[in-house]
Coordinates of C-alpha atoms in Angstrom, one line a residue:
M1 CA -7.9 -11.9 0.8
I2 CA -7.4 -14.1 -2.3
F3 CA -11.0 -15.2 -2.2
K4 CA -12.3 -11.6 -1.8
Y5 CA -10.2 -10.0 -4.6
Y6 CA -9.8 -12.9 -7.1
P7 CA -12.6 -13.7 -9.6
H8 CA -14.7 -16.4 -7.9
W9 CA -14.9 -18.7 -10.9
K10 CA -11.1 -18.7 -11.3
Y11 CA -10.8 -19.3 -7.5
F12 CA -13.2 -22.3 -7.8
L13 CA -11.2 -23.8 -10.7
M14 CA -7.9 -23.2 -8.7
N15 CA -9.3 -25.2 -5.8
L16 CA -10.6 -27.9 -7.9
A17 CA -7.2 -28.3 -9.6
G18 CA -5.7 -28.3 -6.1
L19 CA -8.1 -30.9 -4.8
I20 CA -7.2 -33.3 -7.7
Y21 CA -3.5 -32.5 -7.3
S22 CA -3.6 -33.2 -3.5
G23 CA -4.7 -36.8 -4.3
E24 CA -1.1 -37.5 -5.6
N25 CA 0.0 -39.0 -2.3
L26 CA -3.1 -41.2 -2.1
V27 CA -2.1 -42.7 -5.4
I28 CA 1.4 -43.3 -4.2
A29 CA 0.2 -44.8 -1.0
T30 CA -2.1 -47.2 -2.9
I31 CA 0.8 -48.3 -5.0
V32 CA 3.0 -48.9 -2.0
G33 CA 0.3 -50.8 -0.2
T34 CA -0.9 -52.9 -3.1
L35 CA 2.6 -53.8 -4.3
T36 CA 3.6 -54.7 -0.7
N37 CA 0.6 -57.1 -0.4
L38 CA 1.2 -58.6 -3.9
A39 CA 4.8 -59.2 -2.8
T40 CA 3.9 -60.9 0.4
R41 CA 1.3 -63.1 -1.4
R42 CA 3.6 -63.7 -4.4
S43 CA 0.8 -62.9 -6.7
F44 CA 1.7 -60.7 -9.8
S45 CA -1.0 -61.6 -12.4
Q46 CA -2.8 -58.3 -11.8
L47 CA 0.4 -56.2 -11.7
P48 CA 0.4 -54.9 -15.3
Q49 CA -3.2 -53.7 -15.2
F50 CA -2.7 -52.1 -11.8
L51 CA 0.4 -50.3 -12.9
A52 CA -1.4 -48.9 -16.0
V53 CA -4.2 -47.5 -13.9
A54 CA -1.8 -46.1 -11.4
L55 CA 0.3 -44.4 -14.1
G56 CA -2.8 -42.8 -15.6
C57 CA -3.8 -41.4 -12.2
L58 CA -0.3 -39.9 -11.7
V59 CA -0.5 -38.2 -15.1
V60 CA -4.0 -36.7 -14.1
T61 CA -2.5 -35.4 -10.8
Y62 CA 0.5 -33.9 -12.6
L63 CA -1.7 -32.0 -15.1
A64 CA -3.9 -30.8 -12.2
Q65 CA -0.6 -29.5 -10.5
V66 CA 0.3 -27.6 -13.6
C67 CA -3.1 -26.0 -13.7
F68 CA -3.1 -25.2 -10.0
N69 CA 0.4 -23.6 -10.2
W70 CA -0.9 -21.4 -13.1
F71 CA -3.9 -20.3 -11.1
T72 CA -1.8 -19.7 -8.1
T73 CA 0.5 -17.3 -9.8
D74 CA -2.4 -15.6 -11.5
A75 CA -4.3 -15.2 -8.2
V76 CA -1.3 -13.5 -6.5
R77 CA -0.7 -11.3 -9.5
H78 CA -4.4 -10.3 -9.7
T79 CA -4.7 -9.7 -6.0
N80 CA -1.5 -7.7 -5.9
Q81 CA -2.6 -5.5 -8.9
T82 CA -6.0 -4.8 -7.3
L83 CA -4.8 -4.1 -3.7
R84 CA -1.8 -2.0 -4.8
T85 CA -3.9 0.2 -6.9
R86 CA -6.6 0.6 -4.3
A87 CA -4.1 1.2 -1.5
F88 CA -2.4 3.8 -3.7
R89 CA -5.8 5.5 -4.2
G90 CA -6.5 5.3 -0.5
M91 CA -3.2 7.0 0.3
L92 CA -4.0 9.8 -2.1
A93 CA -7.5 10.2 -0.5
Q94 CA -6.3 10.6 3.1
A95 CA -7.3 13.9 4.5
N96 CA -3.9 14.5 6.3
G97 CA -1.8 13.6 3.3
V98 CA 0.5 10.6 2.6
D99 CA 2.9 9.8 5.5
D100 CA 6.6 9.1 5.0
T101 CA 6.3 5.4 5.4
A102 CA 3.8 4.9 2.5
L103 CA 6.4 4.2 -0.2
G104 CA 8.0 1.5 2.2
F105 CA 4.5 0.0 2.6
L106 CA 3.9 -0.3 -1.2
T107 CA 7.3 -2.0 -1.7
N108 CA 8.8 -3.9 1.2
D109 CA 5.6 -4.4 3.3
F110 CA 3.6 -5.4 0.3
K111 CA 6.2 -8.0 -0.7
L112 CA 5.9 -9.4 2.8
L113 CA 2.2 -9.4 2.4
E114 CA 2.5 -11.3 -0.9
T115 CA 4.7 -14.1 0.5
N116 CA 3.3 -14.4 4.0
R117 CA -0.3 -13.7 3.3
F118 CA -1.5 -14.4 -0.2
E119 CA 0.7 -17.5 -0.8
A120 CA -0.1 -18.7 2.8
E121 CA -3.8 -18.6 2.2
I122 CA -3.4 -20.7 -1.0
N123 CA -1.0 -23.2 0.8
I124 CA -3.5 -23.5 3.6
N125 CA -6.2 -24.5 1.2
I126 CA -4.1 -27.1 -0.6
A127 CA -3.0 -28.5 2.8
A128 CA -6.6 -28.7 3.9
F129 CA -7.6 -30.7 0.8
T130 CA -4.6 -33.0 1.2
L131 CA -5.5 -33.6 4.9
I132 CA -9.1 -34.5 4.2
L133 CA -8.4 -37.0 1.5
A134 CA -5.5 -38.6 3.3
L135 CA -7.3 -38.8 6.5
G136 CA -10.4 -40.4 5.0
Y137 CA -8.2 -43.0 3.1
A138 CA -6.2 -43.9 6.1
L139 CA -9.3 -44.4 8.3
Y140 CA -10.6 -46.7 5.7
L141 CA -7.5 -48.8 5.9
N142 CA -7.2 -49.0 9.8
W143 CA -8.8 -46.5 12.1
L144 CA -6.8 -47.3 15.2
I145 CA -3.3 -46.7 13.6
T146 CA -4.7 -43.6 11.8
L147 CA -6.1 -42.1 15.1
L148 CA -2.7 -42.6 16.7
F149 CA -0.9 -40.8 13.9
L150 CA -3.6 -38.0 14.1
A151 CA -3.4 -37.7 17.9
G152 CA 0.4 -37.3 17.6
S153 CA 0.0 -34.6 15.1
C154 CA -1.8 -32.4 17.7
V155 CA 1.4 -32.1 19.7
P156 CA 3.2 -29.8 17.2
M157 CA 0.1 -27.6 17.1
L158 CA 0.5 -27.0 20.9
I159 CA 4.2 -26.1 20.4
S160 CA 3.3 -23.7 17.6
N161 CA 1.0 -21.6 19.8
L162 CA 4.0 -20.9 22.1
F163 CA 5.7 -19.0 19.2
Q164 CA 2.8 -16.9 18.0
K165 CA 3.2 -13.7 20.1
P166 CA 7.0 -13.5 20.0
L167 CA 6.9 -13.9 16.3
Q168 CA 4.3 -11.2 15.8
R169 CA 6.3 -8.8 18.0
A170 CA 9.5 -9.5 16.0
S171 CA 7.6 -8.9 12.8
E172 CA 6.2 -5.6 13.9
N173 CA 9.7 -4.5 15.0
W174 CA 11.1 -5.4 11.6
S175 CA 8.3 -3.4 9.8
Q176 CA 9.1 -0.4 12.0
Q177 CA 12.8 -0.5 11.3
N178 CA 12.1 -1.0 7.6
D179 CA 10.1 2.2 7.4
Q180 CA 12.8 4.1 9.2
Y181 CA 15.4 2.8 6.8
V182 CA 13.5 3.7 3.7
N183 CA 12.8 7.2 4.9
Q184 CA 16.4 7.8 5.9
T185 CA 17.8 6.4 2.7
K186 CA 15.3 8.4 0.6
N187 CA 16.3 11.6 2.4
F188 CA 20.0 11.1 2.0
L189 CA 19.6 10.2 -1.7
A190 CA 17.6 13.3 -2.2
G191 CA 20.3 15.4 -0.6
A192 CA 23.2 13.7 -2.4
G193 CA 24.3 16.9 -4.0
T194 CA 24.6 18.7 -0.7
L195 CA 26.5 15.8 0.8
A196 CA 28.8 15.8 -2.2
L197 CA 29.3 19.6 -1.9
Y198 CA 30.6 19.3 1.7
R199 CA 32.3 15.9 1.1
K200 CA 30.2 14.3 3.8
Q201 CA 29.3 11.0 1.9
D202 CA 31.2 9.0 4.5
A203 CA 29.2 10.6 7.4
A204 CA 25.9 9.8 5.6
T205 CA 27.1 6.3 4.9
A206 CA 28.0 5.7 8.5
K207 CA 24.5 7.0 9.5
N208 CA 22.8 4.7 7.0
Q209 CA 25.0 1.8 8.1
A210 CA 23.7 2.2 11.5
M211 CA 20.2 2.0 10.2
V212 CA 21.0 -1.0 8.1
N213 CA 22.3 -2.8 11.1
L214 CA 19.1 -2.1 13.0
L215 CA 17.1 -3.4 10.1
E216 CA 19.1 -6.5 9.5
S217 CA 19.1 -7.3 13.2
A218 CA 15.3 -7.0 13.4
L219 CA 15.0 -9.3 10.2
A220 CA 17.4 -11.8 11.7
K221 CA 15.5 -11.8 15.0
M222 CA 12.2 -12.4 13.1
N223 CA 13.8 -15.2 11.0
L224 CA 15.4 -16.8 14.0
Q225 CA 12.1 -16.9 15.8
N226 CA 10.5 -18.6 12.8
L227 CA 13.3 -21.1 12.5
V228 CA 13.4 -22.0 16.2
G229 CA 9.6 -22.5 16.1
D230 CA 9.9 -24.8 13.0
A231 CA 12.7 -26.7 14.6
C232 CA 10.7 -27.4 17.8
I233 CA 7.7 -28.5 15.7
N234 CA 9.8 -30.9 13.6
V235 CA 11.3 -32.6 16.7
T236 CA 8.0 -33.2 18.3
A237 CA 6.4 -34.2 15.0
N238 CA 9.1 -36.9 14.5
L239 CA 8.6 -38.3 17.9
F240 CA 4.8 -38.2 18.3
T241 CA 3.5 -38.3 14.7
F242 CA 5.7 -41.1 13.4
L243 CA 7.8 -43.2 15.7
T244 CA 5.1 -44.0 18.3
P245 CA 2.2 -44.8 15.8
F246 CA 4.6 -46.9 13.7
L247 CA 5.6 -49.1 16.6
V248 CA 2.0 -49.8 17.5
G249 CA 1.3 -50.7 13.8
I250 CA 4.2 -53.2 13.7
Y251 CA 2.7 -54.7 16.9
L252 CA -0.7 -55.0 15.1
V253 CA 0.9 -56.6 12.0
I254 CA 2.6 -59.2 14.3
R255 CA -0.8 -59.9 16.0
G256 CA -2.4 -60.3 12.5
Q257 CA -4.8 -57.5 13.1
T258 CA -3.7 -55.7 9.9
T259 CA -1.5 -56.3 6.8
L260 CA 2.0 -55.0 6.2
G261 CA 0.7 -53.4 3.0
A262 CA -2.0 -51.5 5.0
L263 CA 0.5 -50.3 7.5
F264 CA 3.0 -49.1 4.8
A265 CA 0.1 -47.4 3.0
I266 CA -1.0 -45.6 6.2
V267 CA 2.7 -44.6 6.9
Q268 CA 2.9 -43.2 3.4
V269 CA -0.4 -41.4 3.5
S270 CA 0.2 -40.2 7.1
N271 CA 2.7 -37.7 5.7
S272 CA -0.3 -36.3 3.8
F273 CA -2.3 -35.5 7.0
V274 CA 0.6 -34.9 9.3
N275 CA 2.6 -32.7 6.9
P276 CA -0.4 -30.6 5.9
I277 CA -1.1 -29.9 9.6
M278 CA 2.4 -28.8 10.0
S279 CA 2.1 -26.8 6.9
I280 CA -1.0 -25.1 8.2
L281 CA 0.8 -24.3 11.4
G282 CA 3.7 -22.9 9.6
E283 CA 1.5 -20.7 7.3
R284 CA -0.5 -19.7 10.4
N285 CA 2.9 -18.2 11.7
H286 CA 3.4 -16.4 8.4
L287 CA -0.2 -15.0 8.6
A288 CA 0.6 -13.6 12.1
T289 CA 3.5 -11.6 10.6
T290 CA 1.2 -9.7 8.4
K291 CA -1.6 -8.8 10.9
K292 CA -0.5 -5.2 11.3
I293 CA 0.1 -4.8 7.6
V294 CA -3.4 -6.1 6.8
A295 CA -4.9 -3.7 9.3
R296 CA -3.0 -0.7 7.6
L297 CA -4.0 -2.0 4.2
Q298 CA -7.6 -2.0 5.3
G299 CA -7.3 1.5 6.4
Y300 CA -6.1 2.6 2.9
L301 CA -8.9 0.6 1.2
D302 CA -11.5 2.2 3.4
A303 CA -10.1 5.7 2.6
A304 CA -10.3 4.8 -1.2
Q305 CA -14.0 4.1 -0.8
Q306 CA -14.9 7.3 0.9
P307 CA -17.1 9.4 -1.4
L308 CA -15.8 12.9 -2.3
P309 CA -17.9 15.9 -1.3
E310 CA -19.9 17.4 -4.2
I311 CA -18.6 20.7 -5.6
P312 CA -21.3 23.3 -5.9
A313 CA -22.2 24.4 -9.4
T314 CA -21.8 28.1 -8.4
V315 CA -20.3 29.9 -5.5
D316 CA -22.2 33.1 -4.9
D317 CA -20.5 33.8 -1.6
L318 CA -18.1 32.1 0.8
D319 CA -17.6 33.6 4.3
F320 CA -15.0 32.5 6.9
H321 CA -15.7 34.1 10.4
Q322 CA -13.0 34.3 13.1
V323 CA -10.4 32.0 11.7
T324 CA -7.6 30.9 14.0
L325 CA -4.4 29.4 12.6
Q326 CA -1.8 27.4 14.4
R327 CA 1.1 25.0 13.8
Q328 CA 2.8 22.7 16.3
Q329 CA 0.6 24.0 19.1
H330 CA 1.8 27.6 18.3
E331 CA -0.9 30.1 17.4
L332 CA 0.0 32.2 14.4
V333 CA -3.1 34.5 13.9
Q334 CA -6.6 34.8 15.1
H335 CA -9.8 36.8 14.3
V336 CA -9.3 36.5 10.5
D337 CA -12.5 37.1 8.5
L338 CA -12.7 36.4 4.7
D339 CA -15.6 37.5 2.6
I340 CA -15.1 35.8 -0.8
R341 CA -17.2 36.8 -3.8
P342 CA -17.0 35.9 -7.5
G343 CA -14.2 37.8 -9.2
K344 CA -12.8 39.3 -5.9
K345 CA -9.1 39.6 -5.5
I346 CA -7.7 39.2 -2.0
A347 CA -4.0 39.7 -1.0
V348 CA -2.5 38.2 2.1
I349 CA 0.7 39.9 3.2
G350 CA 3.0 39.7 6.1
R351 CA 6.6 38.6 7.2
S352 CA 7.8 35.1 6.6
G353 CA 6.4 32.7 9.1
S354 CA 3.4 34.9 9.9
G355 CA 0.8 32.3 8.6
K356 CA 0.2 33.3 5.0
S357 CA 0.8 29.8 3.5
T358 CA -0.9 28.2 6.5
L359 CA -4.0 30.2 5.7
L360 CA -4.1 28.7 2.2
T361 CA -3.5 25.3 3.5
F362 CA -6.4 25.7 5.9
L363 CA -8.7 26.8 3.1
R364 CA -8.0 24.0 0.8
S365 CA -7.7 21.2 3.4
G366 CA -9.2 22.3 6.7
Q367 CA -5.8 21.6 8.4
F368 CA -3.9 23.9 10.9
G369 CA -6.8 26.0 11.8
Q370 CA -10.4 26.4 12.7
A371 CA -13.2 28.8 12.0
Q372 CA -15.9 29.9 14.3
A373 CA -18.3 29.7 11.4
I374 CA -18.2 29.0 7.6
H375 CA -21.0 29.8 5.2
L376 CA -21.2 28.7 1.6
N377 CA -24.1 30.2 -0.4
H378 CA -25.7 31.1 2.9
Q379 CA -25.5 27.4 4.2
S380 CA -23.4 26.4 7.1
V381 CA -20.5 24.0 6.1
V382 CA -17.3 22.6 7.6
A383 CA -13.8 23.3 6.3
T384 CA -13.0 19.8 5.2
H385 CA -15.9 19.8 2.7
L386 CA -14.6 22.8 0.8
A387 CA -11.5 21.3 -0.9
G388 CA -13.2 20.9 -4.2
L389 CA -13.7 24.7 -4.5
F390 CA -10.0 25.6 -4.6
A391 CA -7.2 25.4 -7.2
Y392 CA -3.7 25.9 -5.8
A393 CA -0.4 27.1 -7.1
S394 CA 2.7 27.7 -5.1
Q395 CA 6.4 28.8 -5.2
S396 CA 7.3 25.1 -4.8
P397 CA 5.5 23.5 -7.6
V398 CA 4.6 19.8 -7.6
I399 CA 5.7 18.3 -10.9
F400 CA 4.8 14.6 -11.7
A401 CA 7.1 12.3 -13.7
D402 CA 4.9 12.4 -16.7
T403 CA 4.2 14.5 -19.8
L404 CA 3.7 18.2 -19.9
R405 CA 0.1 17.5 -20.8
F406 CA -0.5 15.3 -17.9
N407 CA 1.0 17.8 -15.5
L408 CA -1.3 20.5 -16.9
T409 CA -4.5 18.5 -17.0
L410 CA -3.8 15.6 -14.4
G411 CA -5.6 13.3 -16.8
T412 CA -8.7 15.5 -17.4
P413 CA -9.6 15.6 -21.1
V414 CA -8.7 19.1 -22.4
S415 CA -8.5 20.2 -26.0
D416 CA -5.1 21.1 -27.4
E417 CA -6.6 24.5 -28.4
R418 CA -7.5 25.3 -24.8
L419 CA -4.1 24.1 -23.5
M420 CA -2.3 26.2 -25.9
K421 CA -4.4 29.2 -25.0
V422 CA -3.4 28.9 -21.4
C423 CA 0.2 28.2 -22.1
R424 CA 0.5 31.3 -24.2
K425 CA -0.9 33.4 -21.4
L426 CA 1.7 32.0 -19.0
D427 CA 4.6 32.4 -21.5
L428 CA 4.9 28.6 -21.9
G429 CA 4.1 28.8 -25.6
G430 CA 7.8 28.6 -26.6
L431 CA 8.3 25.4 -24.6
V432 CA 5.3 23.7 -26.2
D433 CA 6.3 24.9 -29.7
Q434 CA 9.8 23.4 -29.2
S435 CA 9.0 20.2 -27.3
G436 CA 5.3 19.6 -27.6
L437 CA 2.6 18.8 -25.1
D438 CA 3.8 15.2 -24.8
Y439 CA 7.2 16.4 -23.6
S440 CA 8.2 14.1 -20.8
L441 CA 8.9 16.0 -17.5
G442 CA 9.9 12.7 -15.8
A443 CA 13.4 12.5 -17.4
N444 CA 13.6 16.2 -18.3
A445 CA 12.2 18.3 -15.5
D446 CA 15.7 19.2 -14.4
Q447 CA 16.2 20.9 -17.7
L448 CA 13.4 23.4 -17.0
S449 CA 13.8 26.5 -15.0
G450 CA 12.1 27.1 -11.6
G451 CA 9.9 29.7 -13.3
Q452 CA 8.8 27.3 -16.0
L453 CA 7.9 24.7 -13.4
A454 CA 5.9 27.3 -11.4
R455 CA 4.0 28.4 -14.5
I456 CA 3.1 24.8 -15.3
E457 CA 1.6 24.5 -11.8
L458 CA -0.2 27.7 -12.3
G459 CA -1.5 26.4 -15.7
R460 CA -2.8 23.3 -14.0
A461 CA -4.7 25.4 -11.5
L462 CA -6.3 27.6 -14.3
L463 CA -7.3 24.5 -16.3
S464 CA -9.0 22.8 -13.3
Q465 CA -11.8 25.5 -13.6
R466 CA -12.2 25.6 -9.8
P467 CA -14.3 28.5 -8.5
I468 CA -11.4 30.0 -6.3
L469 CA -7.7 30.2 -7.1
L470 CA -5.2 30.1 -4.2
L471 CA -1.8 31.4 -5.1
D472 CA 1.2 31.2 -2.8
E473 CA 4.2 33.3 -3.8
I474 CA 3.8 32.1 -7.5
T475 CA 6.2 34.7 -9.0
A476 CA 9.0 34.1 -6.6
A477 CA 11.0 32.2 -9.3
L478 CA 10.0 34.5 -12.1
D479 CA 11.9 37.5 -13.5
K480 CA 10.2 40.8 -12.8
E481 CA 8.9 41.4 -16.3
T482 CA 7.2 37.9 -16.6
A483 CA 5.9 38.1 -13.0
M484 CA 4.2 41.6 -13.9
D485 CA 2.8 40.3 -17.1
I486 CA 1.2 37.3 -15.4
H487 CA -0.1 39.5 -12.6
Q488 CA -1.5 42.0 -15.0
W489 CA -3.5 39.2 -16.7
L490 CA -4.6 37.8 -13.3
W491 CA -5.7 41.2 -12.1
G492 CA -7.7 42.0 -15.2
S493 CA -9.4 38.5 -15.3
S494 CA -12.7 37.5 -13.8
L495 CA -11.0 34.9 -11.6
T496 CA -11.7 34.8 -7.8
I497 CA -8.1 34.9 -6.4
I498 CA -6.6 34.7 -2.8
E499 CA -2.9 35.3 -3.1
A500 CA -0.2 35.1 -0.5
I501 CA 2.5 37.7 -1.3
H502 CA 5.9 38.4 0.3
H503 CA 7.7 40.5 -2.3
Y504 CA 5.6 43.3 -3.8
E505 CA 5.5 47.0 -4.5
P506 CA 3.1 49.1 -2.5
E507 CA 1.3 50.2 -5.7
D508 CA 0.6 46.5 -6.5
L509 CA -1.8 46.2 -3.6
A510 CA -4.1 48.7 -5.3
H511 CA -5.2 45.9 -7.7
Y512 CA -6.7 43.9 -4.9
D513 CA -10.2 44.3 -3.5
Q514 CA -9.0 43.4 0.0
V515 CA -5.6 43.3 1.6
I516 CA -5.1 41.2 4.9
D517 CA -1.9 42.1 6.7
F518 CA -0.8 39.3 9.0
D519 CA 1.7 41.5 10.7
Q520 CA -1.1 43.5 12.2
L521 CA -2.8 40.3 13.4
T522 CA 0.1 38.6 15.1
A523 CA 2.0 39.7 18.2
P524 CA 5.8 39.9 17.8
T525 CA 7.9 37.1 19.3
S526 CA 10.2 37.6 22.2
A527 CA 13.1 37.4 19.8
E528 CA 11.7 40.3 17.7
K529 CA 11.2 42.4 20.7

C-alpha cells in the first residue's frame, strides 16, 4: 500500500537509502574478518589504511540510515493522510449511511493498520535488501558454510506457518470487540446527563467495565499468540541457524578448508540473512492481522470512487406509482402515488409511526420502500438515482462542529448577501448580526435553541437550490408565531415542497395542492383495535 499511495520518486529514494543502509553489517563483517586474519598472520602494516576506509563506509551507511528513517516516517504520514481522507469520503458516499463502527475504524483500526501494515511493508523491503547483500557476500567467502546457515534459516519459516491462522482469528476477534467497546462507550458518554440525573453512573461503569474486560482479553490473546510464535521461532533459529552451521565451520577451519577470519565474517554476516528472514516472517504475521481491515478499507475506497448520478437541469415532472413502505419487515403503507410538479405543495399527514418520515427517507435515498414505477421527465428511473433532486430539513437537525456559514452552505461558495437574505426570511438575522456568519457552532451549538438549529438546517436546504424540498416536522421546535411566519413564506413561494406534518390546524391544509393521509392508507394494529 505504501508503493501505491506514496509518490514513486520518493519511494525509489527511500529504497535506495535503505539499500545503502542495509550494507552496514557487511562493513562490520568485513572489519571482523579482516582484523581476525591480520591478527592470525601478525601483519598490521595495512591496518591504518583499512580502518580509514572502513570508517568512511560506516559514515556513509549512517547517513543513509538517517535519510531512510526520514523517508519512512514521511511515507507513513503521507499514506495515512491519503487513506484516511479517502476512507472518510467513502464512508460518506455509502448508500446505506455510515455504520456505528466507522469511528472505531478511523481511530483504532487505522492505528493497527499503520503499525502492522505500513511499517511492516517498509521493514520487509529493508530486510530483503539486507538478505540479498549478506547472502551474496557470504557465498563469496564460503558457499558450503553459507548454505548450511541458509538451510537452517528455513526451519523457523515452517514454524511461522503454524501460527498464521490462529493469529488471524485472534486479530479479527480483537477488532470486533474494539468496535463494540467504542460504540458502547460513545453511547454512554452521549447519555451522561441522563445517567447523572438518575444517579446510574456506577451501573454504566460496570457495564463498560465488562466490555473493557472483553476488549483487553481479546488483545491479550492476540498478543500472546504473537509472543508464543516469536518464541518458537527464536528457539528453532538458535538451534538450526547458528549452532549447527558454526560447528561445521569450526571443523572446516581445523581441516584448513577455510580461514578463521572467513568463518567469523560469515557468522557476523549470517545475522544479516538469518535475522532478515525472521524479520520478514514476523512482519508477515503483522500483515495477517490487518487482512480484514485492508478488505474493509478497500470497500470504502471503492465507494469513494463511485461517480455521483447527474442532477437534471430541470424537473418538469416526477411521478411515483404504487409506493410501498416498510421498516424491519413491517409494512407501513402501500399504494401511494405521488405526482410532483414544479411549485406544487404536498402535505403528508397521519399519526406518529404511520410512515410519514419513512416516505421522505425513501424519496431521498431509496431506502425502506419500493415503487412499481418512477418517471422523471417522462423517463423511467430508479429511486437511488434521485437523491440529487431533494433538499431535506427535519425536526432533528444535523449540525456540524463548524461555523454558521459552513452549516448553511456545506462549503459551497455563496455570497454574504444571499446568505443574509435567507437568514432574514428564517428569523436568523438577529443571530448573524450578533455573532456573524463565522460564529462557531462546534463549541457554541448548545447555546442555540432547538428552533434556531432547525432553522439553520432549513436555511441549508433552501441554499442548496435543489428542485424539491422535503420537510419533516420542521416547525416542531418553533413557537407558533415563528412557525406560521415561515409557513406563510413557504406557501407563497415557488418552491416545490413535500412536507410531513403531525401538528397542524385543519385550515392549514388548504394551502397545499395535495394532502396524503397515511391514516387512511394503513390498517390499525391489533393494539389500536
